Coordinates of C-alpha atoms in Angstrom, one line a residue:
X1 CA -49.0 -34.8 135.0
X2 CA -47.0 -32.1 133.5
X3 CA -43.4 -31.3 134.2
X4 CA -43.2 -28.1 136.4
X5 CA -39.9 -27.1 134.6
X6 CA -41.7 -27.1 131.3
X7 CA -43.7 -24.0 132.2
X8 CA -40.5 -21.9 132.6
X9 CA -39.3 -20.0 129.6
X10 CA -36.8 -21.8 127.5
X11 CA -34.2 -19.2 128.1
X12 CA -34.4 -19.4 132.0
X13 CA -31.9 -21.2 134.2
X14 CA -32.6 -23.9 136.7
X15 CA -33.7 -21.4 139.5
X16 CA -35.7 -19.1 137.4
X17 CA -32.9 -16.8 136.4
X18 CA -33.6 -15.2 133.1
X19 CA -30.0 -15.7 131.9
X20 CA -29.5 -18.3 129.2
X21 CA -28.7 -21.8 130.1
X22 CA -25.1 -23.0 130.0
X23 CA -25.8 -25.7 127.4
X24 CA -27.7 -23.2 125.1
X25 CA -26.1 -21.3 122.3
X26 CA -26.0 -17.5 122.5
X27 CA -28.8 -15.9 120.6
X28 CA -28.1 -14.1 117.3
X29 CA -29.8 -11.0 118.8
X30 CA -26.6 -10.1 120.5
X31 CA -24.9 -9.6 117.2
X32 CA -27.8 -8.1 115.3
X33 CA -29.4 -5.8 117.9
X34 CA -28.7 -3.2 120.5
X35 CA -29.4 -4.0 124.1
X36 CA -30.3 -7.5 125.2
X37 CA -33.0 -9.8 126.3
X38 CA -36.6 -8.5 125.8
X39 CA -35.3 -4.9 125.2
X40 CA -33.3 -5.7 122.0
X41 CA -33.3 -2.9 119.4
X42 CA -32.4 -3.8 115.8
X43 CA -29.3 -2.3 114.3
X44 CA -29.7 0.2 111.4
X45 CA -29.5 -1.2 107.9
X46 CA -26.2 0.6 107.2
X47 CA -24.6 -0.8 110.4
X48 CA -25.4 -4.3 109.2
X49 CA -23.5 -3.7 105.9
X50 CA -20.0 -2.8 107.1
X51 CA -18.5 -3.7 103.7
X52 CA -21.0 -1.3 101.9
X53 CA -22.1 -4.0 99.5
X54 CA -25.8 -3.2 99.7
X55 CA -27.9 -0.6 98.0
X56 CA -27.2 2.2 100.5
X57 CA -23.5 1.3 100.4
X58 CA -23.6 1.8 96.6
X59 CA -25.2 5.2 97.1
X60 CA -22.7 6.1 99.7
X61 CA -19.8 5.2 97.4
X62 CA -21.3 7.2 94.5
X63 CA -21.8 10.3 96.5
X64 CA -18.3 9.9 98.0
X65 CA -16.9 9.8 94.4
X66 CA -19.0 12.8 93.4
X67 CA -17.8 14.8 96.4
X68 CA -14.1 13.9 95.6
X69 CA -14.6 15.4 92.2
X70 CA -15.8 18.8 93.6
X71 CA -13.3 21.6 94.3
X72 CA -12.3 21.3 98.0
X73 CA -12.4 25.1 98.2
X74 CA -16.0 25.1 97.1
X75 CA -16.9 22.6 99.7
X76 CA -15.1 24.6 102.4
X77 CA -16.5 27.9 101.3
X78 CA -20.0 26.5 100.9
X79 CA -20.0 25.1 104.5
X80 CA -18.7 28.4 105.9
X81 CA -20.9 30.8 104.0
X82 CA -24.2 28.8 104.4
X83 CA -23.6 28.8 108.1
X84 CA -22.7 32.5 108.4
X85 CA -25.1 35.1 109.9
X86 CA -24.7 37.2 106.7
X87 CA -26.2 34.5 104.5
X88 CA -29.0 33.7 106.9
X89 CA -29.9 37.4 107.3
X90 CA -29.7 38.1 103.6
X91 CA -31.8 35.0 102.7
X92 CA -34.6 35.7 105.2
X93 CA -34.6 39.3 104.3
X94 CA -35.1 38.3 100.6
X95 CA -38.0 36.0 101.7
X96 CA -39.6 38.6 103.8
X97 CA -39.2 41.3 101.2
X98 CA -40.8 39.0 98.6
X99 CA -43.7 38.2 100.8
X100 CA -44.3 41.9 101.6
X101 CA -44.1 42.9 98.0
X102 CA -46.5 40.1 97.0
X103 CA -49.0 41.2 99.7
X104 CA -48.7 44.9 98.8
X105 CA -49.1 44.1 95.1
X106 CA -52.3 42.1 95.6
X107 CA -53.8 44.6 98.1
X108 CA -53.1 47.8 96.1
X109 CA -54.1 46.3 92.8
X110 CA -57.3 44.8 94.1
X111 CA -59.9 44.2 92.6
X112 CA -58.2 45.0 89.3
X113 CA -55.8 42.1 89.8
X114 CA -58.6 39.7 88.9
X115 CA -59.2 41.3 85.5
X116 CA -56.3 43.5 84.4
X117 CA -52.7 42.1 83.7
X118 CA -50.4 43.2 86.5
X119 CA -47.5 40.8 86.1
X120 CA -45.2 43.5 84.7
X121 CA -45.7 45.9 87.7
X122 CA -45.1 43.0 90.1
X123 CA -41.9 42.0 88.3
X124 CA -40.4 45.4 88.9
X125 CA -40.4 44.8 92.7
X126 CA -39.1 41.2 92.3
X127 CA -36.3 42.4 90.1
X128 CA -35.2 45.0 92.6
X129 CA -35.3 42.4 95.5
X130 CA -33.3 39.8 93.6
X131 CA -30.8 42.2 92.0
X132 CA -29.9 43.9 95.3
X133 CA -29.3 40.5 97.0
X134 CA -27.1 39.2 94.1
X135 CA -25.4 42.5 93.1
X136 CA -24.5 43.8 96.6
X137 CA -24.1 41.0 99.0
X138 CA -22.5 38.2 96.9
X139 CA -19.6 40.2 95.4
X140 CA -18.8 41.9 98.8
X141 CA -18.7 38.5 100.5
X142 CA -16.4 37.1 97.8
X143 CA -14.1 40.2 98.1
X144 CA -13.8 39.8 101.8
X145 CA -13.3 36.0 101.7
X146 CA -10.3 36.1 99.4
X147 CA -8.9 39.3 101.0
X148 CA -9.1 37.5 104.4
X149 CA -7.2 34.5 103.1
X150 CA -4.4 36.8 102.0
X151 CA -4.4 39.0 105.1
X152 CA -4.6 36.3 107.8
X153 CA -1.9 34.0 106.2
X154 CA -4.3 31.1 105.6
X155 CA -3.6 31.3 101.9
X156 CA 0.0 30.0 102.6
X157 CA -1.6 26.9 104.0
X158 CA -3.5 26.4 100.8
X159 CA -0.5 27.2 98.6
X160 CA 1.6 24.3 100.0
X161 CA -1.1 21.8 99.0
X162 CA -1.6 20.4 95.5
X163 CA -4.3 23.1 94.8
X164 CA -3.3 25.5 92.1
X165 CA -4.1 29.2 92.2
X166 CA -6.8 28.7 89.5
X167 CA -8.6 26.0 91.6
X168 CA -8.5 28.2 94.7
X169 CA -10.0 31.2 93.0
X170 CA -12.5 29.1 91.0
X171 CA -13.6 27.5 94.2
X172 CA -14.3 31.0 95.7
X173 CA -16.3 31.8 92.5
X174 CA -18.2 28.6 92.5
X175 CA -19.2 29.2 96.1
X176 CA -20.6 32.6 95.2
X177 CA -22.5 31.0 92.3
X178 CA -24.0 28.5 94.7
X179 CA -25.2 31.4 96.9
X180 CA -26.8 33.0 93.8
X181 CA -28.7 29.8 92.9
X182 CA -30.0 29.6 96.5
X183 CA -31.3 33.2 96.3
X184 CA -32.8 32.6 92.9
X185 CA -34.5 29.4 94.1
X186 CA -36.2 31.5 96.9
X187 CA -37.8 33.8 94.4
X188 CA -38.8 31.4 91.7
X189 CA -42.4 31.0 93.0
X190 CA -42.7 34.8 92.8
X191 CA -41.7 34.8 89.2
X192 CA -44.2 32.1 88.4
X193 CA -46.8 34.3 90.2
X194 CA -45.9 37.2 87.9
X195 CA -46.5 34.9 84.9
X196 CA -49.9 33.8 86.2
X197 CA -50.9 37.4 86.7
X198 CA -50.5 38.0 82.9
X199 CA -48.9 41.0 81.3
X200 CA -45.4 39.6 81.0
X201 CA -44.1 36.7 78.8
X202 CA -42.1 33.7 79.9
X203 CA -39.2 34.7 77.6
X204 CA -39.1 38.1 79.2
X205 CA -38.9 36.6 82.6
X206 CA -36.1 34.3 81.5
X207 CA -34.2 37.3 79.9
X208 CA -34.5 39.4 83.1
X209 CA -33.2 36.5 85.2
X210 CA -30.3 35.9 82.8
X211 CA -29.4 39.6 83.0
X212 CA -29.3 39.5 86.8
X213 CA -27.4 36.3 86.9
X214 CA -24.6 37.2 84.4
X215 CA -24.2 40.7 85.9
X216 CA -23.8 39.3 89.4
X217 CA -21.2 36.8 88.1
X218 CA -19.2 39.6 86.4
X219 CA -19.4 41.7 89.6
X220 CA -18.3 38.8 91.8
X221 CA -15.3 38.0 89.5
X222 CA -14.3 41.7 89.5
X223 CA -14.5 41.7 93.3
X224 CA -12.1 38.7 93.4
X225 CA -9.6 40.6 91.2
X226 CA -9.8 43.6 93.4
X227 CA -9.3 41.6 96.6
X228 CA -5.9 40.4 95.3
X229 CA -4.7 44.0 94.8
X230 CA -5.3 45.0 98.4
X231 CA -2.1 44.5 100.4
X232 CA -3.1 46.5 103.4
X233 CA -6.2 47.5 105.4
X234 CA -6.2 51.1 104.0
X235 CA -6.1 49.9 100.4
X236 CA -8.7 47.3 101.1
X237 CA -11.1 49.9 102.5
X238 CA -10.4 52.1 99.4
X239 CA -11.1 49.3 97.0
X240 CA -14.1 48.2 98.9
X241 CA -15.6 51.6 98.7
X242 CA -14.9 51.8 95.0
X243 CA -16.5 48.4 94.5
X244 CA -19.6 49.5 96.4
X245 CA -19.9 52.7 94.3
X246 CA -19.4 50.7 91.1
X247 CA -22.1 48.2 92.2
X248 CA -24.5 51.1 92.8
X249 CA -23.9 52.5 89.3
X250 CA -24.4 49.0 87.8
X251 CA -27.6 48.6 89.8
X252 CA -29.1 51.8 88.5
X253 CA -28.0 51.1 84.9
X254 CA -29.6 47.6 85.0
X255 CA -32.8 49.0 86.5
X256 CA -33.0 51.6 83.7
X257 CA -32.3 49.1 81.0
X258 CA -34.7 46.5 82.3
X259 CA -37.5 48.9 83.2
X260 CA -37.3 50.9 79.9
X261 CA -36.6 48.2 77.3
X262 CA -36.9 44.6 78.6
X263 CA -40.1 44.6 80.7
X264 CA -42.1 46.8 78.1
X265 CA -40.7 44.4 75.5
X266 CA -39.3 47.3 73.5
X267 CA -36.3 45.1 72.6
X268 CA -35.8 43.0 69.4
X269 CA -33.3 40.4 68.5
X270 CA -32.6 36.7 68.0
X271 CA -31.6 34.1 70.5
X272 CA -28.2 34.0 68.9
X273 CA -27.7 37.7 69.4
X274 CA -28.6 37.5 73.1
X275 CA -26.4 34.4 73.5
X276 CA -23.5 36.3 71.8
X277 CA -23.8 39.2 74.2
X278 CA -24.1 36.9 77.2
X279 CA -21.0 35.1 76.0
X280 CA -19.1 38.4 75.9
X281 CA -20.1 39.0 79.5
X282 CA -19.1 35.4 80.5
X283 CA -15.7 35.9 78.9
X284 CA -15.1 38.7 81.3
X285 CA -15.9 36.4 84.2
X286 CA -13.3 34.0 83.0
X287 CA -10.8 36.8 82.4
X288 CA -11.2 38.2 85.9
X289 CA -11.0 34.8 87.5
X290 CA -7.8 34.1 85.6
X291 CA -6.4 37.5 86.5
X292 CA -7.1 36.9 90.2
X293 CA -5.4 33.4 90.0
X294 CA -2.4 35.0 88.3
X295 CA -2.1 37.6 91.0
X296 CA -1.9 35.0 93.8
X297 CA 0.2 32.4 91.9
X298 CA 3.8 31.9 92.8
X299 CA 6.3 34.1 90.9
X300 CA 8.0 31.0 89.6
X301 CA 5.0 30.0 87.5
X302 CA 3.9 31.2 84.1
X303 CA 1.2 33.6 85.0
X304 CA 0.7 35.3 81.6
X305 CA 0.1 32.7 78.9
X306 CA -3.3 31.7 80.1
X307 CA -4.4 35.2 80.4
X308 CA -3.3 36.0 76.9
X309 CA -5.1 33.1 75.5
X310 CA -8.3 34.3 77.3
X311 CA -7.8 37.8 75.8
X312 CA -7.2 36.4 72.3
X313 CA -10.5 34.4 72.5
X314 CA -12.3 37.4 74.0
X315 CA -11.4 39.5 70.9
X316 CA -12.7 36.7 68.6
X317 CA -16.0 36.6 70.5
X318 CA -16.2 40.4 70.4
X319 CA -15.6 40.6 66.6
X320 CA -18.2 37.9 65.9
X321 CA -20.8 39.6 68.2
X322 CA -20.3 43.0 66.7
X323 CA -20.4 41.6 63.1
X324 CA -23.6 39.7 63.8
X325 CA -25.2 42.7 65.6
X326 CA -24.4 45.0 62.6
X327 CA -25.8 42.3 60.2
X328 CA -28.9 41.6 62.2
X329 CA -29.8 45.3 62.7
X330 CA -28.7 46.5 59.2
X331 CA -26.9 49.4 60.9
X332 CA -23.2 49.2 60.3
X333 CA -22.5 52.1 62.7
X334 CA -22.2 49.2 65.2
X335 CA -18.9 48.4 63.5
X336 CA -17.4 51.7 64.5
X337 CA -18.8 51.2 68.0
X338 CA -17.0 47.8 68.1
X339 CA -13.8 49.4 66.8
X340 CA -13.9 52.0 69.5
X341 CA -14.5 49.7 72.5
X342 CA -12.0 47.2 71.1
X343 CA -9.3 49.8 71.0
X344 CA -10.1 51.0 74.5
X345 CA -10.1 47.5 75.7
X346 CA -6.6 46.8 74.4
X347 CA -5.3 50.2 75.8
X348 CA -6.4 49.2 79.2
X349 CA -5.1 45.7 78.9
X350 CA -1.7 46.9 77.5
X351 CA -1.3 49.3 80.3
X352 CA -1.4 46.5 82.9
X353 CA 0.9 44.3 80.8
X354 CA 3.5 47.0 80.8
X355 CA 3.8 46.5 84.5
X356 CA 4.8 42.8 84.4
X357 CA 8.1 41.5 85.7
X358 CA 10.9 41.2 83.1
X359 CA 12.8 38.5 84.9
X360 CA 11.7 34.9 84.2
X361 CA 12.2 32.1 86.5
X362 CA 14.1 28.9 85.4
X363 CA 10.7 27.0 85.4
X364 CA 9.2 29.6 83.0
X365 CA 12.3 29.5 80.8
X366 CA 12.0 25.8 80.5
X367 CA 8.7 26.3 78.8
X368 CA 9.9 28.9 76.2
X369 CA 9.5 28.1 72.5
X370 CA 12.5 26.2 71.2
X371 CA 12.5 26.3 67.4
X372 CA 12.6 29.3 65.2
X373 CA 9.0 28.9 64.0
X374 CA 7.6 28.5 67.5
X375 CA 9.6 31.5 68.7
X376 CA 8.2 33.6 65.9
X377 CA 4.6 32.6 66.7
X378 CA 4.5 32.2 70.4
X379 CA 7.1 34.5 72.0
X380 CA 4.5 37.1 72.5
X381 CA 2.5 34.7 74.7
X382 CA 5.3 34.4 77.2
X383 CA 5.6 36.5 80.3
X384 CA 7.3 39.9 80.2
X385 CA 6.4 43.6 79.6
X386 CA 8.0 43.6 76.2
X387 CA 6.3 40.5 75.0
X388 CA 3.1 41.7 76.5
X389 CA 3.4 45.0 74.7
X390 CA 4.0 43.3 71.3
X391 CA 1.1 40.8 72.0
X392 CA -1.3 43.7 72.6
X393 CA -0.2 45.5 69.5
X394 CA -0.3 42.5 67.2
X395 CA -3.5 41.1 68.5
X396 CA -5.2 44.5 68.7
X397 CA -4.2 45.6 65.3
X398 CA -5.4 42.3 63.8
X399 CA -8.8 42.5 65.5
X400 CA -9.3 46.1 64.3
X401 CA -8.4 45.1 60.7
X402 CA -10.7 42.2 60.7
X403 CA -13.6 44.2 62.2
X404 CA -13.0 47.0 59.7
X405 CA -13.0 44.4 56.8
X406 CA -16.4 43.1 58.0
X407 CA -17.7 46.7 57.8
X408 CA -16.3 47.2 54.2
X409 CA -17.8 43.8 53.1
X410 CA -21.2 44.7 54.6
X411 CA -21.3 48.1 52.9
X412 CA -20.1 46.9 49.5
X413 CA -22.4 43.9 49.4
X414 CA -25.5 45.8 50.4
X415 CA -26.0 44.0 53.7
X416 CA -26.0 47.4 55.4
X417 CA -29.4 48.0 53.9
X418 CA -28.5 51.4 52.4
X419 CA -27.5 52.9 55.8
X420 CA -24.5 55.1 55.8
X421 CA -21.8 55.5 58.5
X422 CA -20.4 58.9 59.4
X423 CA -16.8 57.6 59.2
X424 CA -15.9 54.7 57.0
X425 CA -14.7 51.7 59.1
X426 CA -11.2 51.6 57.6
X427 CA -10.7 55.3 58.5
X428 CA -12.0 54.6 62.0
X429 CA -9.8 51.5 62.4
X430 CA -6.7 53.5 61.2
X431 CA -7.4 56.1 63.9
X432 CA -7.8 53.5 66.6
X433 CA -4.7 51.7 65.6
X434 CA -2.7 54.9 65.7
X435 CA -4.0 55.7 69.2
X436 CA -3.2 52.1 70.3
X437 CA 0.3 52.2 69.0
X438 CA 1.1 55.7 70.1
X439 CA -0.5 56.0 73.5
X440 CA 0.5 52.5 74.6
X441 CA 4.1 53.1 73.4
X442 CA 4.3 56.4 75.3
X443 CA 2.9 54.7 78.4
X444 CA 5.6 52.0 78.2
X445 CA 8.4 54.5 77.6
X446 CA 7.3 56.7 80.5
X447 CA 6.9 53.8 82.9
X448 CA 10.2 51.9 82.1
X449 CA 12.5 54.0 84.3
X450 CA 10.2 53.7 87.3
X451 CA 9.8 49.9 86.8
X452 CA 13.5 49.5 86.6
X453 CA 14.0 51.5 89.8
X454 CA 11.2 50.3 92.0
X455 CA 10.4 46.8 90.4
X456 CA 7.3 45.5 88.7
X457 CA 4.1 47.3 89.6
X458 CA 0.8 48.4 88.0
X459 CA 1.1 51.9 89.6
X460 CA 3.7 53.2 87.3
X461 CA 1.9 52.3 84.0
X462 CA -1.3 53.6 85.5
X463 CA 0.2 57.0 86.4
X464 CA 1.9 57.2 83.0
X465 CA -1.4 56.5 81.3
X466 CA -3.2 59.3 83.1
X467 CA -0.4 61.7 82.3
X468 CA -0.3 60.7 78.6
X469 CA -4.1 60.9 78.2
X470 CA -4.2 64.3 80.0
X471 CA -1.4 65.7 77.9
X472 CA -3.0 64.5 74.7
X473 CA -6.0 66.7 75.5
X474 CA -4.4 69.7 77.0
X475 CA -1.4 70.2 74.7
X476 CA -3.5 71.1 71.6
X477 CA -5.4 73.5 73.7
X478 CA -2.2 75.2 74.9
X479 CA -0.9 75.5 71.3
X480 CA -4.3 77.1 70.3
X481 CA -3.9 79.7 73.0
X482 CA -0.3 80.3 72.1
X483 CA -1.1 80.9 68.4
X484 CA -4.7 82.3 68.4
X485 CA -5.0 83.7 71.9
X486 CA -8.0 81.3 72.6
X487 CA -9.0 77.7 72.3
X488 CA -10.2 76.9 68.7
X489 CA -13.7 75.4 68.3
X490 CA -12.9 74.1 64.8
X491 CA -11.4 70.6 64.6
X492 CA -8.1 70.3 62.6
X493 CA -5.1 68.0 62.3
X494 CA -3.5 70.0 65.2
X495 CA -6.1 68.4 67.5
X496 CA -5.3 64.8 66.5
X497 CA -3.8 63.9 69.9
X498 CA -7.1 65.0 71.6
X499 CA -8.7 61.6 71.7
X500 CA -12.0 62.9 73.1
X501 CA -12.5 65.5 70.4
X502 CA -11.4 63.1 67.7
X503 CA -13.8 60.4 68.7
X504 CA -16.6 62.9 68.9
X505 CA -15.7 64.1 65.4
X506 CA -15.6 60.6 64.1
X507 CA -19.2 59.9 65.2
X508 CA -20.5 63.3 64.1
X509 CA -22.3 63.9 60.8
X510 CA -19.1 65.4 59.3
X511 CA -17.0 62.3 59.9
X512 CA -13.3 62.1 60.6
X513 CA -11.0 63.3 57.7
X514 CA -8.9 60.5 56.2
X515 CA -5.7 62.6 56.4
X516 CA -6.1 63.0 60.2
X517 CA -6.6 59.3 60.7
X518 CA -3.5 58.6 58.5
X519 CA -1.5 61.2 60.6
X520 CA -2.5 59.5 63.8
X521 CA -1.5 56.1 62.4
X522 CA 1.9 57.5 61.2
X523 CA 2.7 59.0 64.6
X524 CA 1.7 55.7 66.3
X525 CA 3.9 53.7 64.0
X526 CA 6.8 56.1 64.8
X527 CA 6.3 55.5 68.6
X528 CA 6.2 51.7 67.9
X529 CA 9.5 51.9 66.1
X530 CA 11.1 53.6 69.2
X531 CA 9.7 50.9 71.5
X532 CA 11.2 48.1 69.4
X533 CA 14.7 49.1 70.4
X534 CA 14.5 48.0 74.1
X535 CA 12.6 44.9 73.2
X536 CA 15.6 42.9 71.9
X537 CA 16.7 41.8 75.4
X538 CA 13.5 39.9 75.9
X539 CA 13.7 38.4 72.4
X540 CA 17.2 37.0 73.2
X541 CA 15.8 34.8 76.0
X542 CA 16.1 31.1 75.0
X543 CA 14.7 27.9 76.4
X544 CA 16.9 26.1 79.0
X545 CA 17.2 22.4 79.5
X546 CA 15.4 20.6 82.3
X547 CA 17.9 19.6 85.1
X548 CA 18.3 16.0 85.8
X549 CA 17.1 16.5 89.5
X550 CA 13.9 18.1 88.3
X551 CA 13.3 15.2 85.8
X552 CA 13.8 12.7 88.7
X553 CA 11.4 14.5 90.9
X554 CA 8.8 14.7 88.2
X555 CA 9.2 10.9 87.6
X556 CA 8.9 10.2 91.3
X557 CA 5.8 12.4 91.6
X558 CA 4.1 10.6 88.6
X559 CA 4.9 7.2 90.1
X560 CA 3.4 8.2 93.4
X561 CA 0.3 9.4 91.8
X562 CA -0.1 6.1 89.9
X563 CA 0.3 4.2 93.1
X564 CA -2.2 6.4 95.0
X565 CA -4.7 6.1 92.1
X566 CA -4.3 2.3 92.0
X567 CA -4.7 2.0 95.8
X568 CA -7.8 4.2 95.7
X569 CA -9.4 1.8 93.2

């Protein structure tokens, strides 16, 4: 006869209660599951590994370390931008436009799409869709993002953290690049569809995408610089309208270049040549990001040395690019083009450097060169309008001389392939050196009284530059009218200050006379000599010692960083 109590479940009590018996150990289910009794639900695997010692714990630690290496501004901006209505609307409009263009291309090309290559015509529409998305929306969003930080006072909250101005601006730039990659990923299947339709090569597609991407990066970096110049809503609106107008010009220019040369494959060159030109464009991205960081950095920091290092390497990249282009094409007229744009570049850069502050903070003075040799070599790299003027003059003249020497070497060794240049590179370089020394020196002399009266500003050098360039064109015409009763149509030494006519004469079949170039150089050297007089004040600045209190603070900060890094490990 069986025991009636044996038929009851083992977990029941004496009167059939489902609760566990008193003499029975509590089941492990209570620790390893949710709920209780017959409704127990197992815990997730990660909850059973609180010490993160398993596989998923290792993955979690690895991703956490990877996230800590990222720029926190990038993380913040990515979260905000990817959740914004602007991004969602732009992204879905891009997808819808791509689908509509694909359907239209197939419908209107049918039935020829099965037999005739139509990839090139389809690529035109995809280029327009991608370029509008990346040229227009990404730079404008970057402009508004940094301008809002400065307007709404949230930048001060970032400034009191350990984030430097460079990391803040580069985080904004990286967030924009992330948006570009997302837009690009949405249209990749369409580019593959173009390749399958035939009529366009894979290298051409890669070149088109590279042109869009690098152009969008330059526009975005330029937008970040412009956003730091806007101190009020009125100026912000004015700069935003100017940025939109510039984007429209760039869009039409890129469309004309891609549609007329790239897609029909009317271009020629080597991979090194394309890489060199893309490197030149990328250097402007770095320059604009550095300029934006310098604009928002505290006045106690050295905001000039990094920019001048970037400018120095930019010139080296430009000289190498122009020399290789002239050598690869066999046309050494490229050397004169390089000399012209290099001179214009340093004129623009020097104009802005003339508006820097002349007073240096104690922190900056503690980093000044100490010995005679270092002062001779690196004084020009320190902040200040005078040192900036000498840096532009010395670096620009050196770049013009080197590029002209490349042209002379190519012509004399026969690398030019028998082609002739209208104006010999040394004559063209002398003319550009004279304009650089003369006009930049006049700009500095005209702007110095206003900078002394109203403080450092870019407005005074800009106005002085416009006045100087205008007078350089109009004064010879006034002299012509005073002497002859009309404006002369024959170029002479009297018109040497007219930079537009002189450049046109240099590229004409007649060429620029050597005596005119020497006259321009002599006048520029005279203006430089006048500018050397007020420079001695900045040259007398010397390095100061680090106070004991600052040394103690730096030592304590280093010790705290070591303790934090040790605790983190």
